[in-house]
Amino acid sequence: MRLTRRGKAVVAVAVVAVASGLAFGPRSLNAVVVPAIVALSAAYLQLRWVEPPAVARDVPPDDHVGRTYPVRLFFGDRDGPRPSADEGMDRPFAGRVRERVGDGVDADRVVFETVVGAVPVEYDVTYESRGRHRLGPAGVTARDALGLAETDLSTTETSEVLVYPAVHAIAGWARRDLRALHETGVHEERREFDRLREYDRGDSLRDVHWKSTAKRDDLIVKEFSAEAETEAVSVAAGAAAAPGAADGMAEATASIALALVEDGVPVDVSLPDGTLTVTGERGSQVRLLERLAVIGPGRVADADADVTVYGEADGVRVSVAGEDHEFADFRSDRPATYGVSRPDPRLDRARGSREAAGDGEVIA
């Protein structure tokens, strides 16, 4: 426990009053010193029984580099229910909250003057680099009602967010070259209908079966036998043990794999820590991004891969069918429309068209 500047000023005034009382009489002691002693004693008693609060965070979702989300901190009693907007502290107190955030994320504000336990505090956090990053623990400083003294209270609760690598749009010519690796006569066999299924990211709107869609809440698309037989493109990715090499490899691999998946091509990805298959199913894309969020340097010995990605200190090299490119040449200036957290604008437009047309069939 320590005095604030206001508390030190009260002590200084009391000392002056004592000196004045010794020189001119005891009345100045009664007028100044006694109230000062009462106020300081009350401050001590208030802070003597203050306990560290329990902290709960409204944690933002895992997402890509560059995204910004709000974080809310709730405070409650240690032996009470989990802190929330409806469950605060029985005895809130004035004080200061100082949030701690790990490297890789940036908070727009970390110090808050508030009534701890009465209202939550909120700040925005921006994901700056891929990886697993910690939020907390928060430091709490309690002050008495008059602001004469304060004491630091420790909290232990922390939370984590997983930041995926940034995803970049792939230039049109590069996407055509990637799709051409294992196309299986889609145009020739397109009239051979296979089945109806729910819409997946990357499906063409021309395949939407509007009559079936009108009967359900979700879009229903037609799948053709040629699409079902499309072979997977294999991608082998590694990185040198140099600063930024693994980050560049992760961004390039995520961008290429998700671009292929959006075009309806499954991808077999080989990484230094194992392999996985990525399809139009959202869960497989999330698993890829979770692996790429924490992947480190290493090599993958896969000479038969259709695409190889290798990160180095000065950039990322991409080899497609034996032809080398710099990943910077693959990138488009437009923003990427794919990634697990981004809404699919084609789906939004399709739903808007369906709503505008009512329950009838929409002609795309």
mmCIF file of C-alpha atoms in Angstrom:
data_model
loop_
_atom_site.group_PDB
_atom_site.id
_atom_site.type_symbol
_atom_site.label_atom_id
_atom_site.label_comp_id
_atom_site.label_asym_id
_atom_site.label_seq_id
_atom_site.Cartn_x
_atom_site.Cartn_y
_atom_site.Cartn_z
ATOM 1 C CA MET A 1 0.000 0.000 0.000
ATOM 2 C CA ARG A 2 1.277 3.473 -0.859
ATOM 3 C CA LEU A 3 0.127 7.075 -0.835
ATOM 4 C CA THR A 4 -1.016 8.773 -4.005
ATOM 5 C CA ARG A 5 0.004 12.332 -4.818
ATOM 6 C CA ARG A 6 -3.211 13.493 -3.207
ATOM 7 C CA GLY A 7 -2.444 11.458 -0.106
ATOM 8 C CA LYS A 8 1.074 12.872 0.078
ATOM 9 C CA ALA A 9 -0.394 16.373 -0.185
ATOM 10 C CA VAL A 10 -2.756 15.625 2.737
ATOM 11 C CA VAL A 11 0.177 14.388 4.831
ATOM 12 C CA ALA A 12 2.156 17.512 3.963
ATOM 13 C CA VAL A 13 -0.740 19.752 4.977
ATOM 14 C CA ALA A 14 -1.104 17.836 8.249
ATOM 15 C CA VAL A 15 2.603 18.272 9.014
ATOM 16 C CA VAL A 16 2.323 22.005 8.381
ATOM 17 C CA ALA A 17 -0.745 22.099 10.645
ATOM 18 C CA VAL A 18 1.172 20.327 13.415
ATOM 19 C CA ALA A 19 3.992 22.851 13.117
ATOM 20 C CA SER A 20 1.460 25.677 13.135
ATOM 21 C CA GLY A 21 -0.244 24.234 16.200
ATOM 22 C CA LEU A 22 3.011 24.057 18.099
ATOM 23 C CA ALA A 23 3.701 27.664 17.239
ATOM 24 C CA PHE A 24 0.249 29.266 17.580
ATOM 25 C CA GLY A 25 -1.942 26.920 19.583
ATOM 26 C CA PRO A 26 -3.807 23.598 19.341
ATOM 27 C CA ARG A 27 -6.841 24.869 17.391
ATOM 28 C CA SER A 28 -5.108 24.366 14.065
ATOM 29 C CA LEU A 29 -4.534 20.728 15.085
ATOM 30 C CA ASN A 30 -8.241 20.171 15.582
ATOM 31 C CA ALA A 31 -9.171 21.901 12.315
ATOM 32 C CA VAL A 32 -6.721 20.121 9.973
ATOM 33 C CA VAL A 33 -4.802 17.275 11.546
ATOM 34 C CA VAL A 34 -7.738 15.328 12.936
ATOM 35 C CA PRO A 35 -9.661 15.237 9.606
ATOM 36 C CA ALA A 36 -6.428 14.236 7.831
ATOM 37 C CA ILE A 37 -5.838 11.384 10.253
ATOM 38 C CA VAL A 38 -9.444 10.222 9.882
ATOM 39 C CA ALA A 39 -9.229 10.308 6.057
ATOM 40 C CA LEU A 40 -5.911 8.419 5.961
ATOM 41 C CA SER A 41 -7.176 5.841 8.438
ATOM 42 C CA ALA A 42 -10.317 5.320 6.369
ATOM 43 C CA ALA A 43 -8.173 4.867 3.249
ATOM 44 C CA TYR A 44 -6.083 2.235 5.002
ATOM 45 C CA LEU A 45 -9.124 0.322 6.233
ATOM 46 C CA GLN A 46 -10.773 0.397 2.800
ATOM 47 C CA LEU A 47 -7.736 -1.035 1.052
ATOM 48 C CA ARG A 48 -6.827 -3.434 3.847
ATOM 49 C CA TRP A 49 -9.716 -5.713 2.982
ATOM 50 C CA VAL A 50 -9.717 -5.424 -0.803
ATOM 51 C CA GLU A 51 -9.045 -8.785 -2.477
ATOM 52 C CA PRO A 52 -7.745 -9.401 -5.989
ATOM 53 C CA PRO A 53 -10.679 -9.798 -8.376
ATOM 54 C CA ALA A 54 -11.378 -12.705 -10.699
ATOM 55 C CA VAL A 55 -11.008 -11.741 -14.367
ATOM 56 C CA ALA A 56 -12.796 -13.117 -17.417
ATOM 57 C CA ARG A 57 -12.234 -12.076 -21.010
ATOM 58 C CA ASP A 58 -14.558 -12.018 -23.960
ATOM 59 C CA VAL A 59 -11.861 -13.422 -26.253
ATOM 60 C CA PRO A 60 -11.947 -12.606 -29.975
ATOM 61 C CA PRO A 61 -11.925 -15.446 -32.509
ATOM 62 C CA ASP A 62 -8.882 -16.905 -34.210
ATOM 63 C CA ASP A 63 -8.333 -15.032 -37.451
ATOM 64 C CA HIS A 64 -5.858 -13.791 -40.031
ATOM 65 C CA VAL A 65 -3.081 -11.244 -39.622
ATOM 66 C CA GLY A 66 -4.420 -7.717 -39.997
ATOM 67 C CA ARG A 67 -7.804 -8.303 -38.405
ATOM 68 C CA THR A 68 -8.986 -6.159 -35.457
ATOM 69 C CA TYR A 69 -11.427 -7.256 -32.749
ATOM 70 C CA PRO A 70 -12.726 -5.863 -29.449
ATOM 71 C CA VAL A 71 -11.713 -7.527 -26.179
ATOM 72 C CA ARG A 72 -13.809 -7.093 -23.019
ATOM 73 C CA LEU A 73 -12.595 -7.687 -19.452
ATOM 74 C CA PHE A 74 -15.077 -8.526 -16.711
ATOM 75 C CA PHE A 75 -14.272 -8.490 -12.987
ATOM 76 C CA GLY A 76 -15.917 -10.462 -10.212
ATOM 77 C CA ASP A 77 -15.414 -11.909 -6.746
ATOM 78 C CA ARG A 78 -12.944 -14.773 -6.396
ATOM 79 C CA ASP A 79 -15.463 -17.068 -4.745
ATOM 80 C CA GLY A 80 -18.415 -15.968 -6.869
ATOM 81 C CA PRO A 81 -19.783 -16.952 -10.284
ATOM 82 C CA ARG A 82 -17.803 -16.357 -13.447
ATOM 83 C CA PRO A 83 -17.542 -12.602 -14.085
ATOM 84 C CA SER A 84 -19.770 -11.301 -16.868
ATOM 85 C CA ALA A 85 -21.847 -8.278 -17.806
ATOM 86 C CA ASP A 86 -24.490 -9.502 -15.328
ATOM 87 C CA GLU A 87 -22.155 -10.843 -12.626
ATOM 88 C CA GLY A 88 -19.773 -8.249 -11.194
ATOM 89 C CA MET A 89 -18.315 -7.712 -7.728
ATOM 90 C CA ASP A 90 -20.364 -7.325 -4.556
ATOM 91 C CA ARG A 91 -18.146 -4.388 -3.577
ATOM 92 C CA PRO A 92 -16.761 -2.581 -6.626
ATOM 93 C CA PHE A 93 -13.891 -0.182 -6.090
ATOM 94 C CA ALA A 94 -12.276 2.674 -7.972
ATOM 95 C CA GLY A 95 -8.976 1.867 -9.545
ATOM 96 C CA ARG A 96 -6.785 1.386 -12.553
ATOM 97 C CA VAL A 97 -6.608 -1.634 -14.859
ATOM 98 C CA ARG A 98 -3.481 -2.294 -16.899
ATOM 99 C CA GLU A 99 -3.858 -5.037 -19.494
ATOM 100 C CA ARG A 100 -0.875 -6.981 -20.829
ATOM 101 C CA VAL A 101 -0.701 -8.320 -24.372
ATOM 102 C CA GLY A 102 1.942 -10.537 -25.882
ATOM 103 C CA ASP A 103 4.161 -9.908 -28.872
ATOM 104 C CA GLY A 104 2.337 -10.353 -32.158
ATOM 105 C CA VAL A 105 -0.802 -8.457 -31.175
ATOM 106 C CA ASP A 106 -1.272 -4.741 -30.617
ATOM 107 C CA ALA A 107 -3.819 -3.112 -28.302
ATOM 108 C CA ASP A 108 -5.048 0.409 -28.958
ATOM 109 C CA ARG A 109 -5.268 1.008 -25.209
ATOM 110 C CA VAL A 110 -4.001 -0.917 -22.176
ATOM 111 C CA VAL A 111 -4.596 1.411 -19.173
ATOM 112 C CA PHE A 112 -8.111 2.160 -17.900
ATOM 113 C CA GLU A 113 -9.367 4.337 -15.048
ATOM 114 C CA THR A 114 -12.597 2.625 -14.033
ATOM 115 C CA VAL A 115 -14.762 1.248 -11.239
ATOM 116 C CA VAL A 116 -13.485 -2.317 -11.043
ATOM 117 C CA GLY A 117 -16.282 -4.846 -10.736
ATOM 118 C CA ALA A 118 -19.053 -2.469 -11.789
ATOM 119 C CA VAL A 119 -18.470 -2.145 -15.531
ATOM 120 C CA PRO A 120 -16.267 -4.066 -17.978
ATOM 121 C CA VAL A 121 -13.356 -2.450 -19.773
ATOM 122 C CA GLU A 122 -12.900 -2.806 -23.518
ATOM 123 C CA TYR A 123 -10.105 -2.306 -26.013
ATOM 124 C CA ASP A 124 -9.363 -3.225 -29.624
ATOM 125 C CA VAL A 125 -6.644 -5.719 -30.446
ATOM 126 C CA THR A 126 -5.039 -6.005 -33.880
ATOM 127 C CA TYR A 127 -3.398 -9.216 -35.041
ATOM 128 C CA GLU A 128 0.067 -8.262 -36.278
ATOM 129 C CA SER A 129 1.872 -11.575 -36.772
ATOM 130 C CA ARG A 130 0.905 -15.219 -37.018
ATOM 131 C CA GLY A 131 1.214 -17.516 -34.038
ATOM 132 C CA ARG A 132 -0.332 -18.166 -30.644
ATOM 133 C CA HIS A 133 -0.444 -14.972 -28.589
ATOM 134 C CA ARG A 134 -1.398 -14.321 -24.985
ATOM 135 C CA LEU A 135 -3.747 -11.724 -23.513
ATOM 136 C CA GLY A 136 -3.191 -10.962 -19.830
ATOM 137 C CA PRO A 137 -2.767 -11.204 -16.978
ATOM 138 C CA ALA A 138 -4.237 -7.826 -16.108
ATOM 139 C CA GLY A 139 -2.780 -5.706 -13.329
ATOM 140 C CA VAL A 140 -5.297 -3.986 -11.033
ATOM 141 C CA THR A 141 -4.581 -1.030 -8.747
ATOM 142 C CA ALA A 142 -7.241 -0.301 -6.106
ATOM 143 C CA ARG A 143 -7.737 3.179 -4.642
ATOM 144 C CA ASP A 144 -9.796 4.376 -1.675
ATOM 145 C CA ALA A 145 -12.861 6.544 -2.160
ATOM 146 C CA LEU A 146 -10.929 9.798 -1.622
ATOM 147 C CA GLY A 147 -7.952 8.756 -3.737
ATOM 148 C CA LEU A 148 -5.423 9.110 -0.914
ATOM 149 C CA ALA A 149 -3.847 5.640 -1.103
ATOM 150 C CA GLU A 150 -3.617 2.746 -3.516
ATOM 151 C CA THR A 151 -2.467 -0.854 -3.615
ATOM 152 C CA ASP A 152 -1.593 -3.268 -6.408
ATOM 153 C CA LEU A 153 -3.622 -6.463 -6.818
ATOM 154 C CA SER A 154 -2.368 -9.375 -8.887
ATOM 155 C CA THR A 155 -4.519 -11.465 -11.231
ATOM 156 C CA THR A 156 -3.530 -14.687 -12.948
ATOM 157 C CA GLU A 157 -6.147 -15.265 -15.634
ATOM 158 C CA THR A 158 -4.854 -15.257 -19.209
ATOM 159 C CA SER A 159 -6.332 -16.028 -22.619
ATOM 160 C CA GLU A 160 -4.888 -16.965 -25.995
ATOM 161 C CA VAL A 161 -5.684 -16.131 -29.581
ATOM 162 C CA LEU A 162 -4.377 -18.001 -32.599
ATOM 163 C CA VAL A 163 -3.444 -15.751 -35.506
ATOM 164 C CA TYR A 164 -3.472 -17.280 -38.974
ATOM 165 C CA PRO A 165 -1.056 -16.138 -41.672
ATOM 166 C CA ALA A 166 -2.215 -13.429 -44.032
ATOM 167 C CA VAL A 167 -3.910 -14.672 -47.210
ATOM 168 C CA HIS A 168 -3.159 -12.896 -50.492
ATOM 169 C CA ALA A 169 -5.121 -12.943 -53.709
ATOM 170 C CA ILE A 170 -3.476 -14.949 -56.492
ATOM 171 C CA ALA A 171 -3.200 -13.382 -59.948
ATOM 172 C CA GLY A 172 -5.516 -14.751 -62.601
ATOM 173 C CA TRP A 173 -2.778 -16.239 -64.796
ATOM 174 C CA ALA A 174 -1.279 -18.060 -61.803
ATOM 175 C CA ARG A 175 -4.649 -19.481 -60.775
ATOM 176 C CA ARG A 176 -5.171 -20.799 -64.301
ATOM 177 C CA ASP A 177 -1.769 -22.482 -64.222
ATOM 178 C CA LEU A 178 -2.517 -24.025 -60.841
ATOM 179 C CA ARG A 179 -5.949 -25.289 -61.897
ATOM 180 C CA ALA A 180 -4.492 -26.815 -65.028
ATOM 181 C CA LEU A 181 -2.274 -29.165 -63.043
ATOM 182 C CA HIS A 182 -4.953 -31.793 -62.532
ATOM 183 C CA GLU A 183 -8.159 -30.818 -64.312
ATOM 184 C CA THR A 184 -10.087 -33.873 -65.545
ATOM 185 C CA GLY A 185 -12.268 -32.853 -68.421
ATOM 186 C CA VAL A 186 -14.790 -30.791 -66.529
ATOM 187 C CA HIS A 187 -16.156 -29.108 -69.621
ATOM 188 C CA GLU A 188 -16.637 -32.320 -71.611
ATOM 189 C CA GLU A 189 -18.404 -34.234 -68.844
ATOM 190 C CA ARG A 190 -20.283 -31.350 -67.247
ATOM 191 C CA ARG A 191 -23.721 -32.574 -68.345
ATOM 192 C CA GLU A 192 -23.402 -35.814 -66.369
ATOM 193 C CA PHE A 193 -25.338 -34.918 -63.209
ATOM 194 C CA ASP A 194 -24.206 -36.661 -60.010
ATOM 195 C CA ARG A 195 -26.163 -35.316 -56.981
ATOM 196 C CA LEU A 196 -27.468 -32.306 -55.053
ATOM 197 C CA ARG A 197 -25.567 -30.984 -52.044
ATOM 198 C CA GLU A 198 -25.226 -27.883 -49.862
ATOM 199 C CA TYR A 199 -23.279 -24.885 -51.116
ATOM 200 C CA ASP A 200 -19.546 -24.825 -50.334
ATOM 201 C CA ARG A 201 -17.160 -21.901 -50.619
ATOM 202 C CA GLY A 202 -15.866 -21.816 -54.197
ATOM 203 C CA ASP A 203 -18.973 -23.240 -55.885
ATOM 204 C CA SER A 204 -20.132 -21.446 -59.001
ATOM 205 C CA LEU A 205 -23.505 -19.706 -58.814
ATOM 206 C CA ARG A 206 -24.461 -21.237 -62.143
ATOM 207 C CA ASP A 207 -24.600 -24.611 -60.347
ATOM 208 C CA VAL A 208 -27.165 -23.432 -57.767
ATOM 209 C CA HIS A 209 -30.374 -25.474 -57.937
ATOM 210 C CA TRP A 210 -32.811 -22.672 -57.229
ATOM 211 C CA LYS A 211 -35.958 -24.784 -56.940
ATOM 212 C CA SER A 212 -34.427 -26.860 -54.152
ATOM 213 C CA THR A 213 -32.845 -23.753 -52.629
ATOM 214 C CA ALA A 214 -36.240 -22.026 -52.421
ATOM 215 C CA LYS A 215 -37.508 -24.831 -50.183
ATOM 216 C CA ARG A 216 -34.613 -24.572 -47.705
ATOM 217 C CA ASP A 217 -32.676 -21.911 -45.818
ATOM 218 C CA ASP A 218 -29.332 -22.854 -47.425
ATOM 219 C CA LEU A 219 -28.195 -22.774 -51.023
ATOM 220 C CA ILE A 220 -28.321 -26.144 -52.814
ATOM 221 C CA VAL A 221 -25.990 -26.788 -55.750
ATOM 222 C CA LYS A 222 -25.737 -29.451 -58.416
ATOM 223 C CA GLU A 223 -22.609 -31.576 -58.438
ATOM 224 C CA PHE A 224 -21.427 -33.174 -61.660
ATOM 225 C CA SER A 225 -19.418 -36.338 -62.013
ATOM 226 C CA ALA A 226 -16.452 -34.490 -63.511
ATOM 227 C CA GLU A 227 -16.171 -32.311 -60.387
ATOM 228 C CA ALA A 228 -16.368 -35.330 -58.114
ATOM 229 C CA GLU A 229 -13.464 -36.929 -59.979
ATOM 230 C CA THR A 230 -11.118 -33.946 -59.861
ATOM 231 C CA GLU A 231 -7.720 -35.044 -58.565
ATOM 232 C CA ALA A 232 -5.980 -33.236 -55.752
ATOM 233 C CA VAL A 233 -3.048 -30.923 -56.363
ATOM 234 C CA SER A 234 -0.078 -31.729 -54.132
ATOM 235 C CA VAL A 235 1.794 -28.878 -52.421
ATOM 236 C CA ALA A 236 5.063 -29.363 -50.516
ATOM 237 C CA ALA A 237 6.105 -26.417 -48.304
ATOM 238 C CA GLY A 238 9.218 -25.741 -46.247
ATOM 239 C CA ALA A 239 11.348 -22.868 -45.020
ATOM 240 C CA ALA A 240 14.933 -22.050 -44.153
ATOM 241 C CA ALA A 241 15.967 -21.241 -40.596
ATOM 242 C CA ALA A 242 16.150 -17.526 -41.334
ATOM 243 C CA PRO A 243 14.154 -14.566 -39.946
ATOM 244 C CA GLY A 244 10.826 -14.242 -41.737
ATOM 245 C CA ALA A 245 11.311 -17.328 -43.916
ATOM 246 C CA ALA A 246 8.673 -19.456 -42.185
ATOM 247 C CA ASP A 247 6.238 -16.514 -42.134
ATOM 248 C CA GLY A 248 6.584 -16.032 -45.884
ATOM 249 C CA MET A 249 6.185 -19.757 -46.529
ATOM 250 C CA ALA A 250 3.024 -19.882 -44.389
ATOM 251 C CA GLU A 251 1.450 -16.953 -46.251
ATOM 252 C CA ALA A 252 2.300 -18.384 -49.670
ATOM 253 C CA THR A 253 1.051 -21.876 -48.811
ATOM 254 C CA ALA A 254 -2.221 -20.589 -47.355
ATOM 255 C CA SER A 255 -2.824 -18.293 -50.327
ATOM 256 C CA ILE A 256 -2.152 -20.972 -52.962
ATOM 257 C CA ALA A 257 -4.073 -23.740 -51.189
ATOM 258 C CA LEU A 258 -7.154 -21.624 -50.495
ATOM 259 C CA ALA A 259 -7.162 -20.239 -54.038
ATOM 260 C CA LEU A 260 -7.207 -23.793 -55.412
ATOM 261 C CA VAL A 261 -9.923 -24.856 -53.003
ATOM 262 C CA GLU A 262 -12.045 -21.861 -53.996
ATOM 263 C CA ASP A 263 -11.722 -23.044 -57.598
ATOM 264 C CA GLY A 264 -13.009 -26.467 -56.579
ATOM 265 C CA VAL A 265 -9.642 -28.276 -56.530
ATOM 266 C CA PRO A 266 -8.697 -30.242 -53.373
ATOM 267 C CA VAL A 267 -5.128 -29.873 -52.160
ATOM 268 C CA ASP A 268 -2.769 -32.299 -50.429
ATOM 269 C CA VAL A 269 -0.365 -30.190 -48.352
ATOM 270 C CA SER A 270 2.927 -31.576 -47.032
ATOM 271 C CA LEU A 271 4.539 -29.559 -44.234
ATOM 272 C CA PRO A 272 7.642 -30.159 -42.090
ATOM 273 C CA ASP A 273 5.363 -31.458 -39.288
ATOM 274 C CA GLY A 274 3.077 -33.686 -41.385
ATOM 275 C CA THR A 275 0.510 -33.749 -44.186
ATOM 276 C CA LEU A 276 -3.173 -32.922 -44.530
ATOM 277 C CA THR A 277 -5.815 -32.625 -47.241
ATOM 278 C CA VAL A 278 -7.712 -29.381 -47.786
ATOM 279 C CA THR A 279 -11.111 -29.380 -49.496
ATOM 280 C CA GLY A 280 -14.096 -27.068 -49.748
ATOM 281 C CA GLU A 281 -15.144 -28.159 -46.276
ATOM 282 C CA ARG A 282 -14.476 -25.302 -43.864
ATOM 283 C CA GLY A 283 -13.051 -27.528 -41.147
ATOM 284 C CA SER A 284 -10.203 -28.728 -43.359
ATOM 285 C CA GLN A 285 -9.311 -25.127 -44.232
ATOM 286 C CA VAL A 286 -9.272 -24.191 -40.548
ATOM 287 C CA ARG A 287 -6.980 -27.127 -39.795
ATOM 288 C CA LEU A 288 -4.565 -25.968 -42.500
ATOM 289 C CA LEU A 289 -4.498 -22.422 -41.142
ATOM 290 C CA GLU A 290 -4.026 -23.668 -37.577
ATOM 291 C CA ARG A 291 -0.979 -25.642 -38.681
ATOM 292 C CA LEU A 292 0.416 -22.749 -40.701
ATOM 293 C CA ALA A 293 -0.107 -20.352 -37.782
ATOM 294 C CA VAL A 294 2.582 -22.121 -35.752
ATOM 295 C CA ILE A 295 4.712 -23.889 -38.382
ATOM 296 C CA GLY A 296 8.459 -23.388 -38.138
ATOM 297 C CA PRO A 297 11.367 -23.912 -40.531
ATOM 298 C CA GLY A 298 12.105 -27.279 -42.102
ATOM 299 C CA ARG A 299 12.277 -29.124 -45.408
ATOM 300 C CA VAL A 300 9.871 -31.582 -47.025
ATOM 301 C CA ALA A 301 11.388 -34.200 -49.305
ATOM 302 C CA ASP A 302 8.654 -34.576 -51.929
ATOM 303 C CA ALA A 303 10.130 -34.478 -55.417
ATOM 304 C CA ASP A 304 6.786 -35.507 -56.959
ATOM 305 C CA ALA A 305 4.777 -32.561 -55.599
ATOM 306 C CA ASP A 306 2.943 -30.497 -58.211
ATOM 307 C CA VAL A 307 3.783 -27.274 -56.357
ATOM 308 C CA THR A 308 6.712 -26.642 -54.033
ATOM 309 C CA VAL A 309 6.925 -23.609 -51.753
ATOM 310 C CA TYR A 310 10.151 -22.679 -49.980
ATOM 311 C CA GLY A 311 10.653 -19.643 -47.785
ATOM 312 C CA GLU A 312 14.034 -17.946 -47.558
ATOM 313 C CA ALA A 313 15.345 -14.773 -45.948
ATOM 314 C CA ASP A 314 14.931 -12.758 -49.152
ATOM 315 C CA GLY A 315 11.549 -14.111 -50.264
ATOM 316 C CA VAL A 316 9.505 -17.184 -51.142
ATOM 317 C CA ARG A 317 10.199 -19.380 -54.146
ATOM 318 C CA VAL A 318 7.298 -21.247 -55.760
ATOM 319 C CA SER A 319 7.855 -24.027 -58.284
ATOM 320 C CA VAL A 320 4.908 -25.097 -60.466
ATOM 321 C CA ALA A 321 5.470 -28.114 -62.689
ATOM 322 C CA GLY A 322 9.213 -27.549 -62.496
ATOM 323 C CA GLU A 323 9.074 -23.831 -63.339
ATOM 324 C CA ASP A 324 10.334 -21.475 -60.619
ATOM 325 C CA HIS A 325 8.623 -18.206 -59.671
ATOM 326 C CA GLU A 326 8.809 -15.671 -56.899
ATOM 327 C CA PHE A 327 5.631 -15.690 -54.805
ATOM 328 C CA ALA A 328 5.564 -11.898 -55.126
ATOM 329 C CA ASP A 329 4.847 -12.412 -58.837
ATOM 330 C CA PHE A 330 1.879 -14.656 -57.989
ATOM 331 C CA ARG A 331 0.192 -12.033 -55.849
ATOM 332 C CA SER A 332 -2.591 -9.792 -57.108
ATOM 333 C CA ASP A 333 -3.140 -6.224 -55.932
ATOM 334 C CA ARG A 334 -6.794 -6.875 -55.138
ATOM 335 C CA PRO A 335 -7.794 -8.135 -51.674
ATOM 336 C CA ALA A 336 -8.304 -11.854 -51.230
ATOM 337 C CA THR A 337 -11.936 -12.988 -51.137
ATOM 338 C CA TYR A 338 -11.115 -16.295 -49.462
ATOM 339 C CA GLY A 339 -10.062 -17.200 -45.948
ATOM 340 C CA VAL A 340 -12.059 -18.860 -43.222
ATOM 341 C CA SER A 341 -13.256 -15.643 -41.554
ATOM 342 C CA ARG A 342 -14.138 -13.638 -44.606
ATOM 343 C CA PRO A 343 -17.715 -13.720 -45.912
ATOM 344 C CA ASP A 344 -18.081 -15.010 -49.419
ATOM 345 C CA PRO A 345 -19.408 -12.028 -51.441
ATOM 346 C CA ARG A 346 -20.892 -14.325 -54.074
ATOM 347 C CA LEU A 347 -22.952 -16.069 -51.424
ATOM 348 C CA ASP A 348 -24.142 -12.716 -50.066
ATOM 349 C CA ARG A 349 -25.148 -11.577 -53.549
ATOM 350 C CA ALA A 350 -26.930 -14.855 -54.200
ATOM 351 C CA ARG A 351 -28.891 -14.634 -50.969
ATOM 352 C CA GLY A 352 -29.756 -11.026 -51.733
ATOM 353 C CA SER A 353 -31.042 -12.007 -55.168
ATOM 354 C CA ARG A 354 -33.092 -14.835 -53.697
ATOM 355 C CA GLU A 355 -34.621 -12.548 -51.055
ATOM 356 C CA ALA A 356 -35.417 -9.901 -53.654
ATOM 357 C CA ALA A 357 -37.135 -12.486 -55.859
ATOM 358 C CA GLY A 358 -39.175 -14.028 -53.040
ATOM 359 C CA ASP A 359 -39.764 -17.772 -52.926
ATOM 360 C CA GLY A 360 -39.674 -18.259 -56.666
ATOM 361 C CA GLU A 361 -36.750 -19.373 -58.781
ATOM 362 C CA VAL A 362 -34.063 -16.777 -59.511
ATOM 363 C CA ILE A 363 -32.355 -16.569 -62.839
ATOM 364 C CA ALA A 364 -28.666 -15.841 -62.238
#
